[in-house]
Short mmCIF file of C-alpha atoms and ligand atoms in Angstrom, two decimals:
data_model
loop_
_atom_site.label_atom_id
_atom_site.label_comp_id
_atom_site.label_asym_id
_atom_site.label_seq_id
_atom_site.Cartn_x
_atom_site.Cartn_y
_atom_site.Cartn_z
CA MET A 1 21.63 -2.31 8.65
CA PRO A 2 18.02 -2.05 7.51
CA HIS A 3 16.04 1.05 8.31
CA SER A 4 13.44 0.52 11.02
CA ALA A 5 9.95 1.93 10.57
CA SER A 6 10.06 5.48 11.90
CA ARG A 7 7.59 8.36 12.03
CA CYS A 8 8.23 11.32 9.83
CA GLU A 9 7.60 14.92 10.78
CA THR A 10 4.06 16.30 10.79
CA ALA A 11 3.54 19.50 8.84
CA SER A 12 1.56 21.07 11.62
CA THR A 13 2.42 21.41 15.26
CA ARG A 14 -0.34 23.90 16.02
CA PRO A 15 -2.14 22.96 19.26
CA VAL A 16 -5.77 22.12 18.50
CA PRO A 17 -7.85 20.98 21.49
CA ASN A 18 -10.69 18.47 21.73
CA ARG A 19 -9.36 15.43 19.94
CA LEU A 20 -12.36 13.33 18.93
CA ALA A 21 -10.57 10.27 17.56
CA THR A 22 -7.17 9.04 16.38
CA SER A 23 -6.65 6.00 14.17
CA ARG A 24 -3.81 4.22 12.45
CA ALA A 25 -3.77 2.11 9.30
CA PRO A 26 -0.90 0.03 7.89
CA GLY A 27 0.87 0.10 4.54
CA LYS A 28 1.30 -3.07 2.52
CA ILE A 29 3.49 -5.15 0.27
CA ILE A 30 2.23 -7.32 -2.57
CA LEU A 31 3.65 -10.85 -2.48
CA THR A 32 2.11 -11.80 -5.84
CA GLY A 33 -0.28 -10.42 -8.43
CA GLU A 34 0.17 -6.65 -8.80
CA HIS A 35 -1.09 -5.18 -12.09
CA PHE A 36 -2.65 -8.51 -13.07
CA VAL A 37 -5.08 -8.05 -10.16
CA VAL A 38 -6.47 -5.04 -12.05
CA LEU A 39 -7.09 -7.43 -14.98
CA GLY A 40 -8.87 -10.04 -12.81
CA ALA A 41 -6.14 -12.31 -11.37
CA PRO A 42 -5.91 -12.86 -7.59
CA ALA A 43 -3.20 -11.05 -5.62
CA VAL A 44 -1.66 -11.94 -2.27
CA ALA A 45 -0.72 -9.00 -0.04
CA MET A 46 0.61 -8.48 3.48
CA ALA A 47 0.05 -5.48 5.77
CA VAL A 48 3.29 -4.12 7.23
CA ASN A 49 4.17 -2.09 10.31
CA LEU A 50 4.56 1.24 8.54
CA TYR A 51 1.57 3.42 9.38
CA SER A 52 -0.56 6.43 8.61
CA HIS A 53 -2.23 8.14 11.56
CA ALA A 54 -5.29 10.35 11.39
CA THR A 55 -6.59 12.59 14.16
CA VAL A 56 -10.00 14.25 14.01
CA ARG A 57 -10.90 17.42 15.92
CA PRO A 58 -13.98 19.61 15.68
CA ALA A 59 -14.06 22.53 13.24
CA ARG A 60 -16.65 25.11 12.21
CA PRO A 61 -19.84 23.45 10.88
CA GLY A 62 -19.56 22.33 7.26
CA ARG A 63 -15.78 22.82 7.06
CA ILE A 64 -13.18 20.11 6.40
CA GLU A 65 -9.66 21.31 7.24
CA VAL A 66 -6.68 19.11 6.45
CA GLU A 67 -3.11 19.26 7.72
CA ALA A 68 -0.78 16.50 6.58
CA GLY A 69 2.73 15.27 7.22
CA ILE A 70 3.55 13.51 3.99
CA PRO A 71 7.17 12.50 3.21
CA LEU A 72 7.78 15.33 0.77
CA GLN A 73 11.33 14.29 -0.13
CA ALA A 74 9.72 11.50 -2.14
CA ILE A 75 7.96 13.81 -4.55
CA GLY A 76 10.38 16.70 -4.86
CA PRO A 77 10.66 20.20 -3.43
CA VAL A 78 7.04 21.18 -2.93
CA ASN A 79 5.26 23.02 -0.15
CA GLN A 80 2.15 20.94 0.24
CA ASN A 81 0.01 23.69 1.73
CA GLN A 82 0.79 26.41 -0.75
CA ASN A 83 1.20 25.17 -4.27
CA GLN A 84 -0.80 23.14 -6.71
CA ASN A 85 1.04 19.88 -6.09
CA GLY A 86 0.37 20.24 -2.42
CA ARG A 87 -3.34 20.86 -2.91
CA LYS A 88 -3.57 17.82 -5.17
CA LEU A 89 -1.95 15.71 -2.48
CA LEU A 90 -4.41 16.91 0.13
CA GLU A 91 -7.55 16.50 -2.00
CA PRO A 92 -7.89 12.69 -1.56
CA LEU A 93 -7.52 13.18 2.21
CA ARG A 94 -10.33 15.75 2.23
CA LEU A 95 -12.37 13.48 -0.01
CA ALA A 96 -11.94 10.53 2.39
CA ALA A 97 -13.41 12.65 5.20
CA ARG A 98 -16.19 14.08 2.98
CA GLU A 99 -17.26 10.69 1.65
CA THR A 100 -17.29 9.17 5.14
CA LEU A 101 -19.51 11.97 6.45
CA ASP A 102 -21.81 11.61 3.43
CA TYR A 103 -21.96 7.81 3.89
CA ILE A 104 -23.00 8.10 7.54
CA GLY A 105 -25.52 10.81 6.63
CA ASP A 106 -23.75 13.64 8.47
CA LYS A 107 -24.00 16.72 6.27
CA GLY A 108 -23.31 19.46 8.81
CA SER A 109 -20.29 18.52 10.93
CA GLY A 110 -17.04 20.46 10.68
CA ILE A 111 -13.86 18.43 10.87
CA SER A 112 -10.23 19.28 11.36
CA LEU A 113 -7.94 16.45 10.22
CA ASP A 114 -4.28 15.88 11.06
CA VAL A 115 -2.76 13.15 8.94
CA ASP A 116 0.71 11.81 9.44
CA CYS A 117 2.20 9.23 7.08
CA GLU A 118 5.45 7.37 7.72
CA ILE A 119 5.22 5.40 4.46
CA PRO A 120 7.26 6.65 1.48
CA VAL A 121 4.99 8.07 -1.23
CA GLY A 122 5.03 6.50 -4.70
CA ALA A 123 7.14 3.56 -3.49
CA GLY A 124 4.63 0.72 -3.87
CA LEU A 125 3.93 0.44 -0.15
CA GLY A 126 0.32 1.65 -0.17
CA SER A 127 0.81 5.11 1.37
CA SER A 128 -2.34 6.62 -0.13
CA ALA A 129 -4.54 3.65 0.76
CA SER A 130 -3.34 3.73 4.36
CA THR A 131 -4.03 7.47 4.76
CA THR A 132 -7.48 7.02 3.19
CA VAL A 133 -8.33 4.09 5.46
CA ALA A 134 -7.00 5.83 8.59
CA ILE A 135 -9.15 8.90 7.84
CA ILE A 136 -12.34 6.88 7.25
CA THR A 137 -11.76 4.99 10.51
CA ALA A 138 -11.12 8.14 12.55
CA VAL A 139 -13.95 10.21 11.04
CA ALA A 140 -16.48 7.41 11.59
CA LYS A 141 -15.35 7.01 15.21
CA ALA A 142 -15.46 10.79 15.78
CA ARG A 143 -19.07 10.84 14.55
CA ARG A 144 -19.91 7.69 16.61
CA ALA A 145 -20.76 5.65 13.52
CA LYS A 146 -19.90 1.95 13.47
CA LEU A 147 -18.62 0.84 10.07
CA VAL A 148 -17.87 -2.78 9.22
CA ARG A 149 -14.75 -3.46 7.16
CA LYS A 150 -16.68 -3.98 3.91
CA GLU A 151 -18.17 -0.48 4.32
CA ILE A 152 -14.74 1.08 4.83
CA PHE A 153 -13.58 -0.85 1.73
CA ARG A 154 -16.38 0.65 -0.39
CA ILE A 155 -15.94 4.22 0.88
CA ALA A 156 -12.18 4.07 0.21
CA PHE A 157 -12.73 3.59 -3.54
CA GLY A 158 -13.73 7.27 -3.91
CA PRO A 159 -10.45 8.87 -2.74
CA GLU A 160 -8.35 5.99 -4.14
CA SER A 161 -9.93 6.41 -7.59
CA PHE A 162 -9.30 10.17 -7.46
CA LEU A 163 -5.59 9.40 -7.10
CA HIS A 164 -5.12 6.15 -9.03
CA GLY A 165 -7.80 6.09 -11.72
CA SER A 166 -9.30 2.60 -11.40
CA PRO A 167 -7.56 0.81 -8.53
CA SER A 168 -8.24 -2.88 -7.95
CA GLY A 169 -8.82 -2.28 -4.22
CA VAL A 170 -6.00 -4.58 -3.04
CA ASP A 171 -4.09 -1.76 -1.30
CA HIS A 172 -6.93 -0.50 0.83
CA ALA A 173 -8.31 -4.01 1.47
CA THR A 174 -4.93 -4.98 2.98
CA SER A 175 -4.77 -1.81 5.07
CA ILE A 176 -8.29 -2.44 6.42
CA TYR A 177 -7.97 -6.17 7.20
CA GLY A 178 -4.28 -6.43 8.18
CA GLY A 179 -2.34 -9.71 8.11
CA ILE A 180 -2.08 -11.54 4.79
CA ILE A 181 -5.02 -11.52 2.41
CA SER A 182 -5.83 -12.91 -0.98
CA PHE A 183 -7.74 -10.41 -3.08
CA THR A 184 -9.73 -10.76 -6.28
CA LYS A 185 -11.65 -7.90 -7.88
CA PRO A 186 -14.22 -6.61 -7.10
CA GLU A 187 -14.68 -7.65 -3.45
CA GLY A 188 -13.09 -11.08 -3.01
CA ILE A 189 -11.15 -10.64 0.22
CA LYS A 190 -9.94 -13.71 2.15
CA GLN A 191 -7.80 -13.54 5.27
CA LEU A 192 -5.08 -16.18 5.50
CA LYS A 193 -4.52 -17.52 9.00
CA LEU A 194 -0.86 -18.48 9.27
CA LYS A 195 1.18 -19.74 12.21
CA GLN A 196 4.11 -17.64 11.10
CA ALA A 197 4.42 -14.63 8.81
CA PRO A 198 7.09 -14.81 6.09
CA ARG A 199 10.25 -12.80 6.83
CA ILE A 200 10.26 -10.07 4.21
CA LEU A 201 12.87 -7.39 3.63
CA VAL A 202 11.73 -4.28 1.74
CA CYS A 203 14.26 -2.24 -0.22
CA ASP A 204 13.53 1.16 -1.79
CA THR A 205 15.23 2.25 -5.02
CA GLY A 206 14.56 5.88 -4.07
CA ILE A 207 12.90 6.34 -7.48
CA HIS A 208 9.30 7.38 -6.98
CA ARG A 209 6.59 7.36 -9.65
CA SER A 210 2.88 7.52 -10.39
CA THR A 211 0.86 4.32 -9.92
CA LYS A 212 -1.89 5.80 -12.09
CA LYS A 213 0.32 6.15 -15.20
CA LEU A 214 1.84 2.68 -14.80
CA VAL A 215 -1.55 1.01 -14.33
CA GLU A 216 -3.07 2.90 -17.29
CA ALA A 217 -0.19 1.78 -19.53
CA VAL A 218 -0.67 -1.88 -18.55
CA VAL A 219 -4.43 -1.73 -19.06
CA ARG A 220 -3.89 -0.14 -22.51
CA LYS A 221 -1.40 -2.86 -23.51
CA SER A 222 -3.74 -5.58 -22.25
CA ARG A 223 -6.38 -4.29 -24.69
CA GLU A 224 -3.91 -4.21 -27.57
CA GLN A 225 -2.47 -7.68 -26.87
CA ARG A 226 -5.49 -9.58 -25.61
CA GLN A 227 -4.19 -13.10 -26.12
CA ALA A 228 -0.80 -12.54 -24.50
CA TYR A 229 -2.34 -10.78 -21.51
CA SER A 230 -5.01 -13.39 -21.02
CA ALA A 231 -2.20 -16.00 -20.81
CA HIS A 232 -0.32 -13.77 -18.32
CA VAL A 233 -3.45 -13.46 -16.16
CA ASP A 234 -3.78 -17.27 -16.14
CA ASP A 235 -0.11 -17.58 -15.15
CA VAL A 236 -0.51 -15.09 -12.32
CA ARG A 237 -3.68 -16.84 -11.13
CA ASP A 238 -1.57 -20.02 -10.80
CA ILE A 239 1.26 -18.12 -9.11
CA SER A 240 -1.07 -16.56 -6.52
CA GLU A 241 -2.98 -19.79 -5.83
CA ASN A 242 0.28 -21.71 -5.42
CA ALA A 243 1.65 -18.92 -3.20
CA ILE A 244 -1.37 -19.30 -0.90
CA ARG A 245 -0.74 -23.06 -0.68
CA ALA A 246 2.99 -22.48 -0.04
CA LEU A 247 2.21 -19.95 2.71
CA ARG A 248 -0.21 -22.38 4.37
CA LYS A 249 2.35 -25.21 4.23
CA GLY A 250 5.19 -22.93 5.31
CA ASP A 251 7.07 -23.91 2.13
CA LEU A 252 9.29 -20.85 1.80
CA GLY A 253 11.41 -22.33 -1.01
CA GLU A 254 8.29 -22.68 -3.15
CA LEU A 255 7.05 -19.20 -2.20
CA GLY A 256 10.44 -17.74 -3.19
CA SER A 257 10.36 -19.44 -6.61
CA LEU A 258 6.85 -18.11 -7.22
CA MET A 259 7.97 -14.57 -6.34
CA ASP A 260 10.85 -14.92 -8.82
CA ALA A 261 8.48 -16.11 -11.55
CA ASN A 262 6.12 -13.22 -10.80
CA HIS A 263 8.97 -10.72 -11.13
CA GLU A 264 9.89 -12.10 -14.56
CA LEU A 265 6.31 -11.56 -15.73
CA LEU A 266 6.34 -7.99 -14.45
CA VAL A 267 9.60 -7.41 -16.35
CA LYS A 268 7.92 -8.83 -19.47
CA ILE A 269 5.03 -6.33 -19.31
CA GLY A 270 7.48 -3.44 -18.91
CA VAL A 271 6.78 -2.20 -15.38
CA SER A 272 10.19 -2.93 -13.89
CA HIS A 273 13.23 -0.64 -13.85
CA PRO A 274 16.96 -1.41 -14.22
CA LEU A 275 17.60 -0.60 -10.55
CA LEU A 276 14.72 -2.84 -9.44
CA ASP A 277 16.15 -5.68 -11.54
CA LYS A 278 19.62 -5.10 -10.12
CA LEU A 279 18.39 -5.12 -6.52
CA VAL A 280 16.35 -8.27 -7.18
CA ARG A 281 19.53 -9.99 -8.50
CA VAL A 282 21.62 -8.73 -5.57
CA ALA A 283 19.04 -10.02 -3.06
CA ARG A 284 18.96 -13.46 -4.68
CA VAL A 285 22.77 -13.73 -4.82
CA ALA A 286 22.96 -12.61 -1.17
CA GLY A 287 20.72 -15.52 -0.15
CA ALA A 288 17.08 -14.43 -0.61
CA LEU A 289 14.73 -17.35 -1.31
CA GLY A 290 13.00 -15.15 -3.85
CA ALA A 291 12.75 -11.47 -4.76
CA LYS A 292 10.51 -9.25 -6.86
CA LEU A 293 9.34 -5.70 -7.32
CA THR A 294 6.28 -4.86 -5.23
CA GLY A 295 3.44 -2.52 -6.18
CA ALA A 296 3.19 -0.66 -9.44
CA GLY A 297 6.94 -0.79 -10.28
CA GLY A 298 8.78 1.73 -12.47
CA GLY A 299 10.89 2.38 -9.35
CA GLY A 300 9.65 2.06 -5.79
CA CYS A 301 10.53 -1.05 -3.82
CA ILE A 302 11.55 -4.65 -4.10
CA ILE A 303 10.78 -7.32 -1.54
CA ALA A 304 13.10 -10.19 -0.67
CA LEU A 305 12.03 -13.37 1.13
CA CYS A 306 14.58 -14.23 3.84
CA LYS A 307 15.10 -17.56 5.58
CA THR A 308 16.55 -16.30 8.87
CA GLY A 309 17.24 -13.06 10.73
CA ASN A 310 20.95 -13.43 9.92
CA ASP A 311 20.14 -13.77 6.21
CA GLU A 312 18.03 -10.65 6.48
CA VAL A 313 20.96 -8.66 7.86
CA SER A 314 23.40 -9.84 5.17
CA ILE A 315 20.89 -9.33 2.34
CA ALA A 316 20.16 -5.81 3.65
CA ARG A 317 23.89 -5.06 3.73
CA ALA A 318 24.33 -6.22 0.11
CA LEU A 319 21.32 -4.18 -1.06
CA LYS A 320 22.61 -1.06 0.65
CA LYS A 321 26.01 -1.52 -0.98
CA HIS A 322 24.29 -1.53 -4.38
CA GLY A 323 22.31 1.66 -3.87
CA GLY A 324 19.11 0.46 -2.19
CA LEU A 325 17.53 1.65 1.06
CA PRO A 326 16.47 -1.45 3.03
CA TYR A 327 13.60 -1.36 5.53
CA ARG A 328 13.11 -4.00 8.17
CA VAL A 329 9.35 -4.57 8.37
CA SER A 330 7.10 -7.06 10.06
CA MET A 331 3.51 -8.08 9.47
CA ASP A 332 0.75 -5.90 10.91
CA ARG A 333 -1.91 -8.29 12.20
CA GLU A 334 -4.71 -5.88 13.05
CA GLY A 335 -5.37 -3.63 10.09
CA THR A 336 -6.94 -0.25 10.68
CA ARG A 337 -7.86 0.62 14.25
CA ILE A 338 -8.53 3.40 16.73
CA VAL A 339 -5.52 4.18 18.92
O1 LIG B 401 0.08 1.88 -5.63
P1 LIG B 401 1.01 0.71 -5.57
O2 LIG B 401 2.34 0.99 -6.17
O3 LIG B 401 1.05 0.18 -4.18
O4 LIG B 401 0.42 -0.45 -6.51
C1 LIG B 401 -0.88 -0.94 -6.38
C2 LIG B 401 -1.03 -2.27 -7.04
C3 LIG B 401 -1.44 -2.27 -8.52
O5 LIG B 401 -1.81 -3.61 -8.80
C4 LIG B 401 -0.30 -1.88 -9.43
C5 LIG B 401 -2.63 -1.35 -8.79
C6 LIG B 401 -3.95 -1.83 -8.21
O6 LIG B 401 -4.86 -1.00 -8.12
O7 LIG B 401 -4.10 -3.01 -7.89
#
């Protein structure tokens, strides 16, 4: 059976009084367009019900303290609060709080942050974007500042760039807006209003990797092979535009074929992995209407488009038998919010 979304343990259980604000922000899957979105093609992404939560409490003036529950099994045996790896993980969280305070013109406040992330790290599900967005939302609320979504989007580029180099923005845009969006760099965000969300099964290979390195390699290759990549970007533009039409019409067969075509292009540019390809094949044979890797690739997750709930169960069973870890997810409609 698929895994249901579940909270993972928080690093800190210390009792800190005076909670000022708590927020949550969803993770995401990319239906079409990853990597090529960095090069200018549109992507289509859906927010999913796996969340980061951020709680803000007062601290001594000028201080930003961060405690985080991050799924450490995904990145190896590290103690996040004591070693270098751990500090590196916490830096974007601190930066999200710092940049929010700077943006709202609050130089003096002290903030204690508790961040809890139930999204696997380095799996293509937007864990870092969701923690960043949750922190910005909670810090703004704690300081009684009202930010519109475009402002949260702009602030999030700071911490996201610290971690990912030059992200397109699709991950944090999806976490902010929720639902299904089409996204084109730099700020082209459109929300798709659908009667019904597609039924998507996520399956993790358990292999976790750095988005930054994968994106840098694709950008480098796109400079070396300009003509080929410009043709790929055109192909992905068509795939994403047709996917939007298919979603609006509820044509799941067409959406599935477009996801398959998108996966083949991602294989061609070298960001897939043998286990991703195997799970994609298994999902298709088990009845998925389409399947592809999602996010940066090199490991991480695949997504499979399922026709019915029964199909979802049998596809999940097949994926598990072949070494994958299936997650049952549904669409998050709200995006980031105070809880
Ligand atoms: O960080 P991931 O694995 O969720 O991937 C993000 C999507 C990319 O297109 C690969 C990068 C980007 O910034 O758009």
